[in-house]
Amino acid sequence: GQALLKQGIEDLKLVTRRYARRQQRWIRNRFIRRTDRQ
C-alpha cells in the first residue's frame, strides 16, 4: 500500500508540473499579444 501511495504522489507531481507549464505558456502568450497590440 505504501509503494502505491508513493507512486500516486509522484504521478500527481508530474501532472501538476505539466499543467503549470502549460498555464505559464498560456499566460505568457496572452501577455505578449496584449503588449504587441499597444
PDB file of C-alpha atoms in Angstrom:
ATOM      1  CA  GLY A   1       0.000   0.000   0.000  1.00  0.00           C
ATOM      2  CA  GLN A   2       2.865   2.369   0.795  1.00  0.00           C
ATOM      3  CA  ALA A   3       4.526   1.917  -2.604  1.00  0.00           C
ATOM      4  CA  LEU A   4       1.229   2.583  -4.372  1.00  0.00           C
ATOM      5  CA  LEU A   5       0.739   5.786  -2.380  1.00  0.00           C
ATOM      6  CA  LYS A   6       4.254   6.935  -3.226  1.00  0.00           C
ATOM      7  CA  GLN A   7       3.664   6.233  -6.936  1.00  0.00           C
ATOM      8  CA  GLY A   8       0.409   8.186  -6.815  1.00  0.00           C
ATOM      9  CA  ILE A   9       2.134  11.189  -5.258  1.00  0.00           C
ATOM     10  CA  GLU A  10       4.873  11.114  -7.914  1.00  0.00           C
ATOM     11  CA  ASP A  11       2.269  10.950 -10.693  1.00  0.00           C
ATOM     12  CA  LEU A  12       0.402  13.873  -9.159  1.00  0.00           C
ATOM     13  CA  LYS A  13       3.586  15.962  -9.009  1.00  0.00           C
ATOM     14  CA  LEU A  14       4.322  15.204 -12.654  1.00  0.00           C
ATOM     15  CA  VAL A  15       0.806  16.121 -13.802  1.00  0.00           C
ATOM     16  CA  THR A  16       0.835  19.304 -11.711  1.00  0.00           C
ATOM     17  CA  ARG A  17       4.190  20.372 -13.136  1.00  0.00           C
ATOM     18  CA  ARG A  18       2.975  19.713 -16.682  1.00  0.00           C
ATOM     19  CA  TYR A  19      -0.243  21.660 -16.056  1.00  0.00           C
ATOM     20  CA  ALA A  20       1.650  24.584 -14.516  1.00  0.00           C
ATOM     21  CA  ARG A  21       3.970  24.744 -17.519  1.00  0.00           C
ATOM     22  CA  ARG A  22       1.012  24.825 -19.914  1.00  0.00           C
ATOM     23  CA  GLN A  23      -0.651  27.533 -17.834  1.00  0.00           C
ATOM     24  CA  GLN A  24       2.511  29.674 -17.763  1.00  0.00           C
ATOM     25  CA  ARG A  25       2.856  29.410 -21.542  1.00  0.00           C
ATOM     26  CA  TRP A  26      -0.792  30.437 -21.997  1.00  0.00           C
ATOM     27  CA  ILE A  27      -0.408  33.451 -19.677  1.00  0.00           C
ATOM     28  CA  ARG A  28       2.850  34.498 -21.351  1.00  0.00           C
ATOM     29  CA  ASN A  29       1.267  34.271 -24.807  1.00  0.00           C
ATOM     30  CA  ARG A  30      -1.692  36.392 -23.716  1.00  0.00           C
ATOM     31  CA  PHE A  31       0.597  38.970 -22.131  1.00  0.00           C
ATOM     32  CA  ILE A  32       2.848  39.211 -25.189  1.00  0.00           C
ATOM     33  CA  ARG A  33      -0.112  39.614 -27.536  1.00  0.00           C
ATOM     34  CA  ARG A  34      -1.567  42.324 -25.312  1.00  0.00           C
ATOM     35  CA  THR A  35       1.695  44.307 -25.225  1.00  0.00           C
ATOM     36  CA  ASP A  36       2.143  43.963 -29.009  1.00  0.00           C
ATOM     37  CA  ARG A  37      -1.282  45.465 -29.591  1.00  0.00           C
ATOM     38  CA  GLN A  38      -0.434  48.751 -27.845  1.00  0.00           C
TER      39      GLN A  38
END
